[in-house]
Coordinates of C-alpha atoms (C1' of nucleotides) in Angstrom, one line a residue:
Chain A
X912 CA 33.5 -73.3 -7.0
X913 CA 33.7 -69.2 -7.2
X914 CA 31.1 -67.3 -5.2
X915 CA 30.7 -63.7 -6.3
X916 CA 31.4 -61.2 -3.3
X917 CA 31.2 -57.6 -3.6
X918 CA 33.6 -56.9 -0.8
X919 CA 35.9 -59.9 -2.1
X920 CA 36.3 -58.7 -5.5
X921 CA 37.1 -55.2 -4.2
X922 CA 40.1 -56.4 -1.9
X923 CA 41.4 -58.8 -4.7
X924 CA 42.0 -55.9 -6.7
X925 CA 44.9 -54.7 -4.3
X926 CA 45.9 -57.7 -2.6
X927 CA 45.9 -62.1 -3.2
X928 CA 43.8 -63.5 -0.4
X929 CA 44.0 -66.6 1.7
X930 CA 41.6 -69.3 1.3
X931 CA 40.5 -68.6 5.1
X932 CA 40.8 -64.7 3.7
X933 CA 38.8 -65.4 1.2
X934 CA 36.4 -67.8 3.2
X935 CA 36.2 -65.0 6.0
X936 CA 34.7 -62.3 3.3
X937 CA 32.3 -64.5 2.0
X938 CA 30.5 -64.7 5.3
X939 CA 30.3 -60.9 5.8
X940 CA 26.3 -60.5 4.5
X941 CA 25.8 -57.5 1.9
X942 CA 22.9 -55.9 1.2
X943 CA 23.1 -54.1 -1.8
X944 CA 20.5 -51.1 -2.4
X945 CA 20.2 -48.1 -5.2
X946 CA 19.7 -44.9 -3.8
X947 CA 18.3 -42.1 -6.2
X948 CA 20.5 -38.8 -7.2
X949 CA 20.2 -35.6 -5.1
X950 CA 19.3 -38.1 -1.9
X951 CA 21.2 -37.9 1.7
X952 CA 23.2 -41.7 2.6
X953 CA 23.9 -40.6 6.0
X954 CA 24.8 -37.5 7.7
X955 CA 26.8 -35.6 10.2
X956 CA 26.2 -36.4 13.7
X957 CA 25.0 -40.3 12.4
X958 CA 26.4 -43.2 14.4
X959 CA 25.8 -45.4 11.7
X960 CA 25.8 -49.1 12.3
X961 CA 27.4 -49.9 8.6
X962 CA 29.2 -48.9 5.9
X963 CA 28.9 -49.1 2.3
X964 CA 30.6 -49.9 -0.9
X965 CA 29.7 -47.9 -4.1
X966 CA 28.8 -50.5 -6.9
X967 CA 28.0 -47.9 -9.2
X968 CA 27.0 -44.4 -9.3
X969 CA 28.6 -41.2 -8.0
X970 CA 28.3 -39.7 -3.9
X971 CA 29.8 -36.7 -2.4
X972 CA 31.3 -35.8 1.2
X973 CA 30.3 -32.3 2.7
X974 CA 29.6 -30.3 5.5
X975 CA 27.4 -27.1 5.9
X976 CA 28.5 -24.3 7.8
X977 CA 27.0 -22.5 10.5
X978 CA 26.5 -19.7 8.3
X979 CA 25.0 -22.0 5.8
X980 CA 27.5 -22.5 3.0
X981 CA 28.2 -25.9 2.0
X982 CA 32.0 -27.3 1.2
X983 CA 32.3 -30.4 -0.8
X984 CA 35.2 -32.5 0.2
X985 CA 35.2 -35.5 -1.9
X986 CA 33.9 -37.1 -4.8
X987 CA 32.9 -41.2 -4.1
X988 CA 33.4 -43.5 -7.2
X989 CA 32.7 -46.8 -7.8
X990 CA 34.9 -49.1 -5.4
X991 CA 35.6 -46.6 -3.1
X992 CA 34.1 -46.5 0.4
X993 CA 33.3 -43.0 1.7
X994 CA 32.7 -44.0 5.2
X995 CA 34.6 -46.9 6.4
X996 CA 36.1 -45.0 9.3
X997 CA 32.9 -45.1 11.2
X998 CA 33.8 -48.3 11.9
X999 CA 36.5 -46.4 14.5
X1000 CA 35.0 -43.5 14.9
X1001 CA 31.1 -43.5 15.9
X1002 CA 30.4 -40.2 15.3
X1003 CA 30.4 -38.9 11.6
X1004 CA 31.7 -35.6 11.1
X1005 CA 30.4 -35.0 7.5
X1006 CA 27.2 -35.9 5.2
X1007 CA 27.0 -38.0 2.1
X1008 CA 24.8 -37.6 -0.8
X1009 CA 24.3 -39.6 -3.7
X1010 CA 25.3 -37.0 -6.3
X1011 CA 24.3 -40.0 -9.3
X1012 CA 21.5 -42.6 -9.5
X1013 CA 23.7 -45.1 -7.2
X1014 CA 24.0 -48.5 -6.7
X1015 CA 25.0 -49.0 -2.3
X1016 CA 26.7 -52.1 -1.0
X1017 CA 25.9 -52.0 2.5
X1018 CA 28.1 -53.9 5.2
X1019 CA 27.2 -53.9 8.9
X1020 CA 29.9 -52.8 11.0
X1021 CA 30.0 -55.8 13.6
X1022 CA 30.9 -58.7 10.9
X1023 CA 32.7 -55.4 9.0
X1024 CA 34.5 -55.6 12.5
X1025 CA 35.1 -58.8 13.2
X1026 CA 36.6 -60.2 9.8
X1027 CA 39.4 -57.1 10.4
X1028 CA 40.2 -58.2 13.7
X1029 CA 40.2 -62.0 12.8
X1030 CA 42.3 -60.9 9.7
X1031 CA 44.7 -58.1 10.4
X1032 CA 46.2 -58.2 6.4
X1033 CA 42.6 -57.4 5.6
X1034 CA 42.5 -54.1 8.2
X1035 CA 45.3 -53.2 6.4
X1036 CA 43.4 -53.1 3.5
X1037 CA 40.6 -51.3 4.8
X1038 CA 42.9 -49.0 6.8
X1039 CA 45.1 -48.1 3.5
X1040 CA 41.8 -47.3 1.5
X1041 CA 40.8 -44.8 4.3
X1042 CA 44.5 -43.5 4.3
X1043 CA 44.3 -42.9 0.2
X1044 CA 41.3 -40.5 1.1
X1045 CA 43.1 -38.6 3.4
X1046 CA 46.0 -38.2 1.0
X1047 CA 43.2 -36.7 -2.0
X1048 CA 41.9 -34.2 1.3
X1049 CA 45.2 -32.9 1.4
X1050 CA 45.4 -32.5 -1.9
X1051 CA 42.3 -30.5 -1.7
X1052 CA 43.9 -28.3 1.1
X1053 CA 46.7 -27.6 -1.5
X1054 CA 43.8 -27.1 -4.4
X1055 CA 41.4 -24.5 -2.2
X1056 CA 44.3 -22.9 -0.5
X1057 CA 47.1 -22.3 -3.1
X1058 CA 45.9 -22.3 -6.4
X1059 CA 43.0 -19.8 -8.1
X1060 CA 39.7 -20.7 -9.7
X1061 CA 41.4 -21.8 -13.4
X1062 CA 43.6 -24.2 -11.7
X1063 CA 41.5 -25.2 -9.1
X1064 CA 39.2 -26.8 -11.8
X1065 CA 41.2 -28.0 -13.7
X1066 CA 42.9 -29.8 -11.4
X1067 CA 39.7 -31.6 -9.7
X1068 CA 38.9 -32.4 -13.4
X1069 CA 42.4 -34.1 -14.2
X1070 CA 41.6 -36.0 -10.7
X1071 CA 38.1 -37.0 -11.6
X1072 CA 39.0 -37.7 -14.8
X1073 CA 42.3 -40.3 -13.5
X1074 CA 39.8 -41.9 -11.0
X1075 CA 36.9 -42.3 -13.6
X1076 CA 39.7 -44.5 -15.7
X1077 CA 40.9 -45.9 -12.7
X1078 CA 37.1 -47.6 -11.8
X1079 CA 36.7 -48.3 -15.9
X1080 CA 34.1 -45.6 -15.8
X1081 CA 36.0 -43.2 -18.7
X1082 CA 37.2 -43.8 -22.3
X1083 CA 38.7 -40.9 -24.5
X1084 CA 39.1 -38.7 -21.7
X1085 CA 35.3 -38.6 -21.7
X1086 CA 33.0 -39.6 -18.6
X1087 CA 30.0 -38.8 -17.7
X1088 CA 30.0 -36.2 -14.5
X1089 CA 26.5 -35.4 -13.3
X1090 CA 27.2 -32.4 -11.5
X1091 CA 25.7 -28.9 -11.5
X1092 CA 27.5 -25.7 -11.5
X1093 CA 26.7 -25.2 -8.0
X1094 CA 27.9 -28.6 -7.1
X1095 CA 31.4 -27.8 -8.7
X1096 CA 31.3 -24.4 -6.8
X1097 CA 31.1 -25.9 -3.4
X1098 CA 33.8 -28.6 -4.4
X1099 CA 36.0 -25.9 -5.5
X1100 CA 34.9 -23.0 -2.9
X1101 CA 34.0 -20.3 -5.6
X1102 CA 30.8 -19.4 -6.6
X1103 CA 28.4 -20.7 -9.2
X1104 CA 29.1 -17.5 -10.9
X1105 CA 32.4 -18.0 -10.9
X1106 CA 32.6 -22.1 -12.4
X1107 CA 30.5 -20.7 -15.2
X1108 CA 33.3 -17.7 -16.4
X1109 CA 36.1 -20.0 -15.6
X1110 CA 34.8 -23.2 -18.0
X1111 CA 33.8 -20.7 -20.5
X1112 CA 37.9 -20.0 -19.8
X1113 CA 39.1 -23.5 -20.5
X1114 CA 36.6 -23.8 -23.1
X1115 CA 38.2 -21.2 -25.1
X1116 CA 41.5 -22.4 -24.4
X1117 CA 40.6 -25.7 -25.7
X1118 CA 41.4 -28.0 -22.7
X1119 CA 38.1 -29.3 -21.3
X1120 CA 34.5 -29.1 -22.2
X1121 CA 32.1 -29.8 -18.8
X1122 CA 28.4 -29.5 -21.1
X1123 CA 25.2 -31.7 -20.0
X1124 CA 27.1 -33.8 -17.2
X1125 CA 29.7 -34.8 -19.6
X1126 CA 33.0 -34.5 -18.7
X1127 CA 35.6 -34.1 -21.8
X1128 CA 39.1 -33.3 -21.7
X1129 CA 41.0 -32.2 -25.2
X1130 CA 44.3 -31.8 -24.1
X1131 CA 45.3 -34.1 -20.8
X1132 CA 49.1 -32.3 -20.9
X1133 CA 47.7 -29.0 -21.3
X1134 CA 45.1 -29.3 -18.4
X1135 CA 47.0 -30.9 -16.2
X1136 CA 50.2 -28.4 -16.5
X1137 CA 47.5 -25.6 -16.0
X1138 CA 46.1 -26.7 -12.8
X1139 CA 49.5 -28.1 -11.4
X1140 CA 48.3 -32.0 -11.7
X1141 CA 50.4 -34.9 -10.4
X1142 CA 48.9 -37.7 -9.8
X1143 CA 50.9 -39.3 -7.2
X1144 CA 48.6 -38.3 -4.2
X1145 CA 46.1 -41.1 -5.3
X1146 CA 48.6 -43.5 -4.3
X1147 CA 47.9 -45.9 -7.2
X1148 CA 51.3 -47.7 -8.1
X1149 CA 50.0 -51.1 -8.2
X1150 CA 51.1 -53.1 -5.5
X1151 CA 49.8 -56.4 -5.1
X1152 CA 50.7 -57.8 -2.1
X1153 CA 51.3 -61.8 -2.0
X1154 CA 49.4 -64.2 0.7
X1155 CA 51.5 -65.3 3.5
X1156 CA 53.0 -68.7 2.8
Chain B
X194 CA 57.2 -53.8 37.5
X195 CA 56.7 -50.7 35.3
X196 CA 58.7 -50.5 32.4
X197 CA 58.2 -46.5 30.4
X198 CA 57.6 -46.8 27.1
X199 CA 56.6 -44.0 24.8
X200 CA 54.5 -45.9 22.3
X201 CA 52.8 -47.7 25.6
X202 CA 52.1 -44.7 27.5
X203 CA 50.6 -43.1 24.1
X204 CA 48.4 -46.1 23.7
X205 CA 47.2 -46.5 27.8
X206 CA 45.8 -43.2 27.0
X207 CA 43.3 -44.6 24.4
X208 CA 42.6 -48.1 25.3
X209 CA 43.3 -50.6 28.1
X210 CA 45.8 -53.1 27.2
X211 CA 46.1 -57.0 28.0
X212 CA 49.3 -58.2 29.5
X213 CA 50.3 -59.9 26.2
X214 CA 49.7 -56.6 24.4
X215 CA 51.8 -54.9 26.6
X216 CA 54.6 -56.7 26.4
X217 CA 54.6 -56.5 23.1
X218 CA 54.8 -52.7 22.7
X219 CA 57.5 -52.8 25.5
X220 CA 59.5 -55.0 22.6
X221 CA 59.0 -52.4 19.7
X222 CA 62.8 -50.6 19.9
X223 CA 62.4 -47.1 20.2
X224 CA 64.8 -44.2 19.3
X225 CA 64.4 -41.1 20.7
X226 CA 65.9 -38.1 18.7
X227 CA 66.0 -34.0 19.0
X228 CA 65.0 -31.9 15.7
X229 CA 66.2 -28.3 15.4
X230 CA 63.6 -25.7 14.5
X231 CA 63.1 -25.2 10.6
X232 CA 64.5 -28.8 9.9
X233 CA 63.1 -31.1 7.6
X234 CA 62.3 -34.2 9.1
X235 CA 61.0 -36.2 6.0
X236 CA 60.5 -35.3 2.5
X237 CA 57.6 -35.3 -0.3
X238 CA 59.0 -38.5 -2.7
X239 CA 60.3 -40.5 0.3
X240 CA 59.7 -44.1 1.3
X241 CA 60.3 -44.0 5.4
X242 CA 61.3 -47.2 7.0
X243 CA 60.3 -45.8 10.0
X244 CA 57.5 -43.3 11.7
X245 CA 57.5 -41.0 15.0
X246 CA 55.3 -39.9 17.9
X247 CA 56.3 -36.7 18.8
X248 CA 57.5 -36.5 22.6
X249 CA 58.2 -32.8 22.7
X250 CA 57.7 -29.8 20.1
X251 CA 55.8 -28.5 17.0
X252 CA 56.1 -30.2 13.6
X253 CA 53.8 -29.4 10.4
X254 CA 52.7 -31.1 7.0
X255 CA 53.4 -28.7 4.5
X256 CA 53.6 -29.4 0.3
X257 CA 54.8 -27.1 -2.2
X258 CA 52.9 -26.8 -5.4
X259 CA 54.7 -26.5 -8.9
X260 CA 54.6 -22.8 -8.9
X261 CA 56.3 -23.0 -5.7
X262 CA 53.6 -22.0 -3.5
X263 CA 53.3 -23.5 0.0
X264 CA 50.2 -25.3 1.6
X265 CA 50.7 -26.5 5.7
X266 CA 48.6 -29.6 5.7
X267 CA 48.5 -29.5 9.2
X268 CA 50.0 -29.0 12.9
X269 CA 51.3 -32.2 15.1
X270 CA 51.5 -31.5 18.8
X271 CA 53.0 -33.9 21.5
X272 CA 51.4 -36.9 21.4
X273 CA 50.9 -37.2 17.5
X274 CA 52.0 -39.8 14.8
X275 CA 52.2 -37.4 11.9
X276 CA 53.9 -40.2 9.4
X277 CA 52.1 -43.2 10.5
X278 CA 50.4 -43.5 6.7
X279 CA 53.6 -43.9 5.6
X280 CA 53.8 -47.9 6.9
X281 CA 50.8 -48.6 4.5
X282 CA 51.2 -45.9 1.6
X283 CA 55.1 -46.1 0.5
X284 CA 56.0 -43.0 -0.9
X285 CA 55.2 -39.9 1.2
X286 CA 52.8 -37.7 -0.3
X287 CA 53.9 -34.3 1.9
X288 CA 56.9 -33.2 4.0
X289 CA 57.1 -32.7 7.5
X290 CA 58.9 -29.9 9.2
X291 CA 59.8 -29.6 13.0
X292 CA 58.4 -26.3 13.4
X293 CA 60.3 -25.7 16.7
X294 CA 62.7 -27.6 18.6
X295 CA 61.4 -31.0 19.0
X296 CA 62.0 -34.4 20.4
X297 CA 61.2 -36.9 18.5
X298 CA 60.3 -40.9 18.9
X299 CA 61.3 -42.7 16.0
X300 CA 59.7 -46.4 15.7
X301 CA 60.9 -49.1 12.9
X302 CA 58.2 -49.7 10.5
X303 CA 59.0 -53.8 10.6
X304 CA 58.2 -53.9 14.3
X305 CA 55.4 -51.3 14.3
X306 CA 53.7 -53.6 11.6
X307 CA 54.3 -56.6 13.0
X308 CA 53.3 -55.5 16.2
X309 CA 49.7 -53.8 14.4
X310 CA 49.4 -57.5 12.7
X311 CA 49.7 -59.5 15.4
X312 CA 47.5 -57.4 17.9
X313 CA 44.7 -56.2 16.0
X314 CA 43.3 -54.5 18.2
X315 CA 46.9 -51.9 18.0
X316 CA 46.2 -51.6 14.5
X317 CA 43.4 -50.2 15.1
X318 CA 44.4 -47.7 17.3
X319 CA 47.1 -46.6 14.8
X320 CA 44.1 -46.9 12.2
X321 CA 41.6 -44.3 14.7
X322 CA 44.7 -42.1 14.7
X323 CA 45.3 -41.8 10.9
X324 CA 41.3 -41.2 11.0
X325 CA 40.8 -38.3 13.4
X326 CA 44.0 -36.5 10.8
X327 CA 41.8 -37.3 8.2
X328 CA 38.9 -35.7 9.8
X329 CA 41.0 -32.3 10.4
X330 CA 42.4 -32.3 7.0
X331 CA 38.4 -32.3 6.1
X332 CA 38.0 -29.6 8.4
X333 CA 40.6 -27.8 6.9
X334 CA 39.1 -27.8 3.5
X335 CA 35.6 -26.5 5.0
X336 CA 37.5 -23.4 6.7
X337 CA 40.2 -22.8 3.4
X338 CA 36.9 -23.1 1.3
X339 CA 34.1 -21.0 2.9
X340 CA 35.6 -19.0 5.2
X341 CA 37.1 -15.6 4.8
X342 CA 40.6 -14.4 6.4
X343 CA 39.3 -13.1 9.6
X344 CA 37.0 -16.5 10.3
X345 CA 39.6 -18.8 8.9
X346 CA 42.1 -17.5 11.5
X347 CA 39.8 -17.5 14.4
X348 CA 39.3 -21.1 13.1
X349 CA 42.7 -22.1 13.3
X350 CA 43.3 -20.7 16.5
X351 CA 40.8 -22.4 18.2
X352 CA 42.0 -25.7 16.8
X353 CA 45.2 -25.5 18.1
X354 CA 44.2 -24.1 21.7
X355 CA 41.8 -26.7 22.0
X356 CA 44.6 -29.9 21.0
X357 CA 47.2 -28.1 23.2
X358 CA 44.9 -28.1 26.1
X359 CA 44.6 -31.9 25.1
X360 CA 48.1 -32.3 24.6
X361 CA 48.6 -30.9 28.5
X362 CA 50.7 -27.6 26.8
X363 CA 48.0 -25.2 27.6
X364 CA 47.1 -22.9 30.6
X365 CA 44.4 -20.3 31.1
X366 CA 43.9 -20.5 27.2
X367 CA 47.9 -19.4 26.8
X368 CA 50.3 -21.5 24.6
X369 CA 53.4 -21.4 22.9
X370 CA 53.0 -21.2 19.0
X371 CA 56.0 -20.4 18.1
X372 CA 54.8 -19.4 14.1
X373 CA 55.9 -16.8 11.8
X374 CA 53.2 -14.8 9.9
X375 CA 54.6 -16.2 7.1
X376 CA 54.3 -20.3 8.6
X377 CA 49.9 -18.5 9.2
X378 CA 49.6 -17.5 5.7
X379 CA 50.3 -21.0 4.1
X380 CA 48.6 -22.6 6.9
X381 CA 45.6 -20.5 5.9
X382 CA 45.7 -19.4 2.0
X383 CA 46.3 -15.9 2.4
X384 CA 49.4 -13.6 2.5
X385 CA 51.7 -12.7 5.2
X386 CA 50.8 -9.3 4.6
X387 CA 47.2 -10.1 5.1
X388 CA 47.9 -12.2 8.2
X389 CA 49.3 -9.1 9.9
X390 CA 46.1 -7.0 8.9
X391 CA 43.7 -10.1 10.0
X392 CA 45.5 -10.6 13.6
X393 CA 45.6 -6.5 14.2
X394 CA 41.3 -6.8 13.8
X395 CA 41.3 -9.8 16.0
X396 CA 43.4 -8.1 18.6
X397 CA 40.9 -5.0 18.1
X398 CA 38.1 -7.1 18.7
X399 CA 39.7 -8.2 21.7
X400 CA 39.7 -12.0 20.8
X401 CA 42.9 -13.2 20.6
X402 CA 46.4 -12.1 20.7
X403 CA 49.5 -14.0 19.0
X404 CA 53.0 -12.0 19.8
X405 CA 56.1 -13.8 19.9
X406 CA 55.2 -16.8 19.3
X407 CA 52.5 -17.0 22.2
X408 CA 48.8 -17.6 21.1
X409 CA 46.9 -16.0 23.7
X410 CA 42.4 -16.2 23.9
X411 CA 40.8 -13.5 25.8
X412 CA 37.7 -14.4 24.2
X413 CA 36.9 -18.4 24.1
X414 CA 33.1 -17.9 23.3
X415 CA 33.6 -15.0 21.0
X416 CA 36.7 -16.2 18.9
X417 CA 34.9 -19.5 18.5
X418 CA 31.4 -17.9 17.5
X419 CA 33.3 -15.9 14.8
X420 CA 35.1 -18.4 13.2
X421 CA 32.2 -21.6 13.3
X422 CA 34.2 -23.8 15.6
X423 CA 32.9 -26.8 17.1
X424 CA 35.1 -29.2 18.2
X425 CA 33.5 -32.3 17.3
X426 CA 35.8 -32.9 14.5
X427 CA 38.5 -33.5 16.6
X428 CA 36.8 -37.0 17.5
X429 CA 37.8 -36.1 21.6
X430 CA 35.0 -37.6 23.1
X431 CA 36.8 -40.1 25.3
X432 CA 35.9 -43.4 24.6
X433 CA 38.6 -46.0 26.3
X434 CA 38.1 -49.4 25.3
X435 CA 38.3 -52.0 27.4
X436 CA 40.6 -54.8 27.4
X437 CA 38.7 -58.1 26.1
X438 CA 38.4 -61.0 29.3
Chain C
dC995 C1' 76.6 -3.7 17.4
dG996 C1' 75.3 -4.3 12.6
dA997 C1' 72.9 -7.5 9.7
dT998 C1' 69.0 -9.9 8.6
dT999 C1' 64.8 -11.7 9.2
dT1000 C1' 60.0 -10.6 10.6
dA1001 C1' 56.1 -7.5 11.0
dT1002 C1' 53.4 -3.3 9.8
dT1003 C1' 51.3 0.1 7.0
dG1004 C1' 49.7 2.5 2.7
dA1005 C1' 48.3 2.6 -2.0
dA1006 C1' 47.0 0.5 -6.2
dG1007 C1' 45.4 -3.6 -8.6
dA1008 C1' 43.5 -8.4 -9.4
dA1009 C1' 40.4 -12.1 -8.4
dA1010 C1' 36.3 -13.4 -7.1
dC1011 C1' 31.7 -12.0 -5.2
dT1012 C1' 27.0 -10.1 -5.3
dC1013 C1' 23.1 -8.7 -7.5
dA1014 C1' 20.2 -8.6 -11.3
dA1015 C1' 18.6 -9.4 -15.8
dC1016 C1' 18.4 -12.5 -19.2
dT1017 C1' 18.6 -17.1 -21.9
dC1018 C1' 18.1 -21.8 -22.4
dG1019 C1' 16.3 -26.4 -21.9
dA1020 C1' 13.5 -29.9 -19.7
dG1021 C1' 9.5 -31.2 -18.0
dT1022 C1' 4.3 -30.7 -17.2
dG1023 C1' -0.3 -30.2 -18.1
dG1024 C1' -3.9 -28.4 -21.0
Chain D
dC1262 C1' 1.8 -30.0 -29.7
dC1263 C1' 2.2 -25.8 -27.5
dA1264 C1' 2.3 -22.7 -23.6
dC1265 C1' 4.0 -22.4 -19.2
dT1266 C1' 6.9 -23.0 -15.4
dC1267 C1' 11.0 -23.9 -13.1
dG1268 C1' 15.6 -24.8 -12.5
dA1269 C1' 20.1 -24.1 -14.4
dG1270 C1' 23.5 -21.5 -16.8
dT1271 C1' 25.2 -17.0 -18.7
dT1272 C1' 26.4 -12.2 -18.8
dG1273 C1' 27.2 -7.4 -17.2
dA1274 C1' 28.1 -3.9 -13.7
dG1275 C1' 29.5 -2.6 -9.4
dT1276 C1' 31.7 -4.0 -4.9
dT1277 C1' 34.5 -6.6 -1.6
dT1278 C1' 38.3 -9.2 -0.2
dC1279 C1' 42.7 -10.1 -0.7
dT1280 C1' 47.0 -9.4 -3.2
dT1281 C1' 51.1 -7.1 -4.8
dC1282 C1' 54.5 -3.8 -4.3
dA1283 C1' 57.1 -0.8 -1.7
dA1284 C1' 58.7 1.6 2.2
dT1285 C1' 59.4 1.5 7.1
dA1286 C1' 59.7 -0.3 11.7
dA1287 C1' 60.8 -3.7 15.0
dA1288 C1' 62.9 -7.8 16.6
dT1289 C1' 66.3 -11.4 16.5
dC1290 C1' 70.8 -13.3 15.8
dG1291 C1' 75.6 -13.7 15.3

DNA sequence: CGATTTATTGAAGAAACTCAACTCGAGTGG
DNA sequence: CCACTCGAGTTGAGTTTCTTCAATAAATCG
């Protein structure tokens, strides 16, 4: 008989699973809980006592200055789990907002904990997920530090666009992408100002139109060669790794 | 009797270890090798069958965009595993430099996995360390994205004074930092040229001085005021973990 | 010692910022 | 249904930060 497990179906997706694997996730309880847009998940300084899963919706890393400005560092997308290193390091160094209406699979850290230790393949699974986020935060380094505004956007828009596919959230190059001017000023480090001259740019140059939270991309080549895109930071050759014997 | 082992020592520091885990880090072979300033130690594209803890010397993450642009990801001191990723996530997504002479300890990835798989509680360690990188890089982004030249250098300095102290290579906030202008401009986003300017306020401001390849703070409280830094990022709060009965 | 890299300084220009006015659309309540 | 408000986006003008280019100075290396 087939149970239905959040947490199980996300880890099948990279790697076949034991029947003791598959036993072990089971027993890890979820409580699953929708958390409206524009609303903090947890925030710097939290120790929280679980993590989550996004079933659906759309969250957002970032950190607030002293002097008050905010810097976005991530986008969350369904399947991915913004904050599963809490469950090494107690302290969070960073908020999280639901960006989206979102749908929150939440997993306490202790059986989170436990089923790791118990079954190390399945760490390895957890640890490579948190290893793929810090892979798209260097990207990000390379984004804010090396490229200017034009580029900058559209490369975050050829990476949300190749993660929206990735969680069957796009079709046609087309996804919805809830996010204000402001939000795509502190994900990019520019001002709101700014976003608005440089879409009207790639507007007029045909490659992407960002209008009502829709995301739309006309030319994938032509985007991607103008903001330097390769998408082999997100680490997603498929790799499915066997069960032991 | 003692038996010295890099990887063991690097790993006492962090947690206490039972006698079975011990043992089993004093089987992981171990190669210890010296890197020449301004070598390349691995490259963006590769797939590593091993990873190294830096005994000695400075190394840095660095990628190079399209337009042949260069972005340091980050700074490995003594003590650091800058490649560990590379035993979950294949193909290297950055290159690594040795910065300035270094000795390096190279590890096997087959024994370091085996060993993380069949001590759990190792992994994790190697899982905390990939984490706290992870929370740099994030740090990173904040000071490339909302800071300006003469805060984002202040920034960086403080960083690096603060791991060397950690790292026992720093006295009476003195280290060696043996950089080029040109190594602080892609560390930072700006221009070498800039770089010089930035440096010649901070040394007017009586802050900091960096000259030949010393970083010297004559300001702690001032330098870190103007450039935001708190050091909880750096996830130092010393937590060891006892060994379970 | 000369050669070459590294750092400094000045002047002109580009990218992005700030400030302010204006437009547009989505509610909300009368 | 319309008037009103409020937040979000757009546009223009002037300013700041940082870049580029170029020339010079200083340090390092063979």
């Amino acid at each position: 008989m087939y149970q239905s497990h959040p947490l199980l179906e996300r880890l099948q997706r990279s790697i076949d699973l034991t029947a003791a694997e598959r036993d072990a996730i089971l027993a890890v309880p979820v409580h699953q809980e929708a958390v409206p847009a524009d609303q903090m998940i947890v925030r710097e300084g939290d120790r929280p006592q679980r993590s989550f899963l996004i079933e659906d919706g759309l969250t957002c890393a970032s950190k607030v200055t002293r002097s008050g400005n905010r810097q976005i560092l991530a986008f969350h997308l369904p399947d991915d789990m913004p904050d599963l290193q809490s469950l090494l390091l107690p302290r969070l160094d960073f908020d999280i907002w639901a960006v989206a209406n979102s749908t929150l699979i939440f997993l306490d850290h202790a059986p989170l904990r436990a089923l790791g230790l118990e079954h190390p393949r399945i760490m390895e699974q957890f640890w490579r997920a948190t290893l793929v986020d810090a892979s798209i935060h260097r990207e990000w380094e390379v984004n804010l530090g090396q490229r200017q505004g034009l580029a900058r956007m559209a490369h975050l828009f050829c990476e949300i666009m190749t993660r929206m596919e990735v969680a069957g959230r796009a079709r046609d190059s087309r996804c919805a992408l809830p996010l204000t001017h402001e939000d795509l000023a502190d994900a990019l480090g520019i001002t709101p100002v700014h976003v608005s001259r440089v879409l009207g740019e790639l507007r007029n140059l045909r490659l992407v139109e960002f209008w009502r939270g829709q995301l739309e991309i006309h030319d994938r080549a032509g985007l991607a060669a103008l903001g330097e895109f390769e998408p082999d930071f997100l680490h997603l050759e498929a790799r499915r790794i066997e069960a032991p014997s």
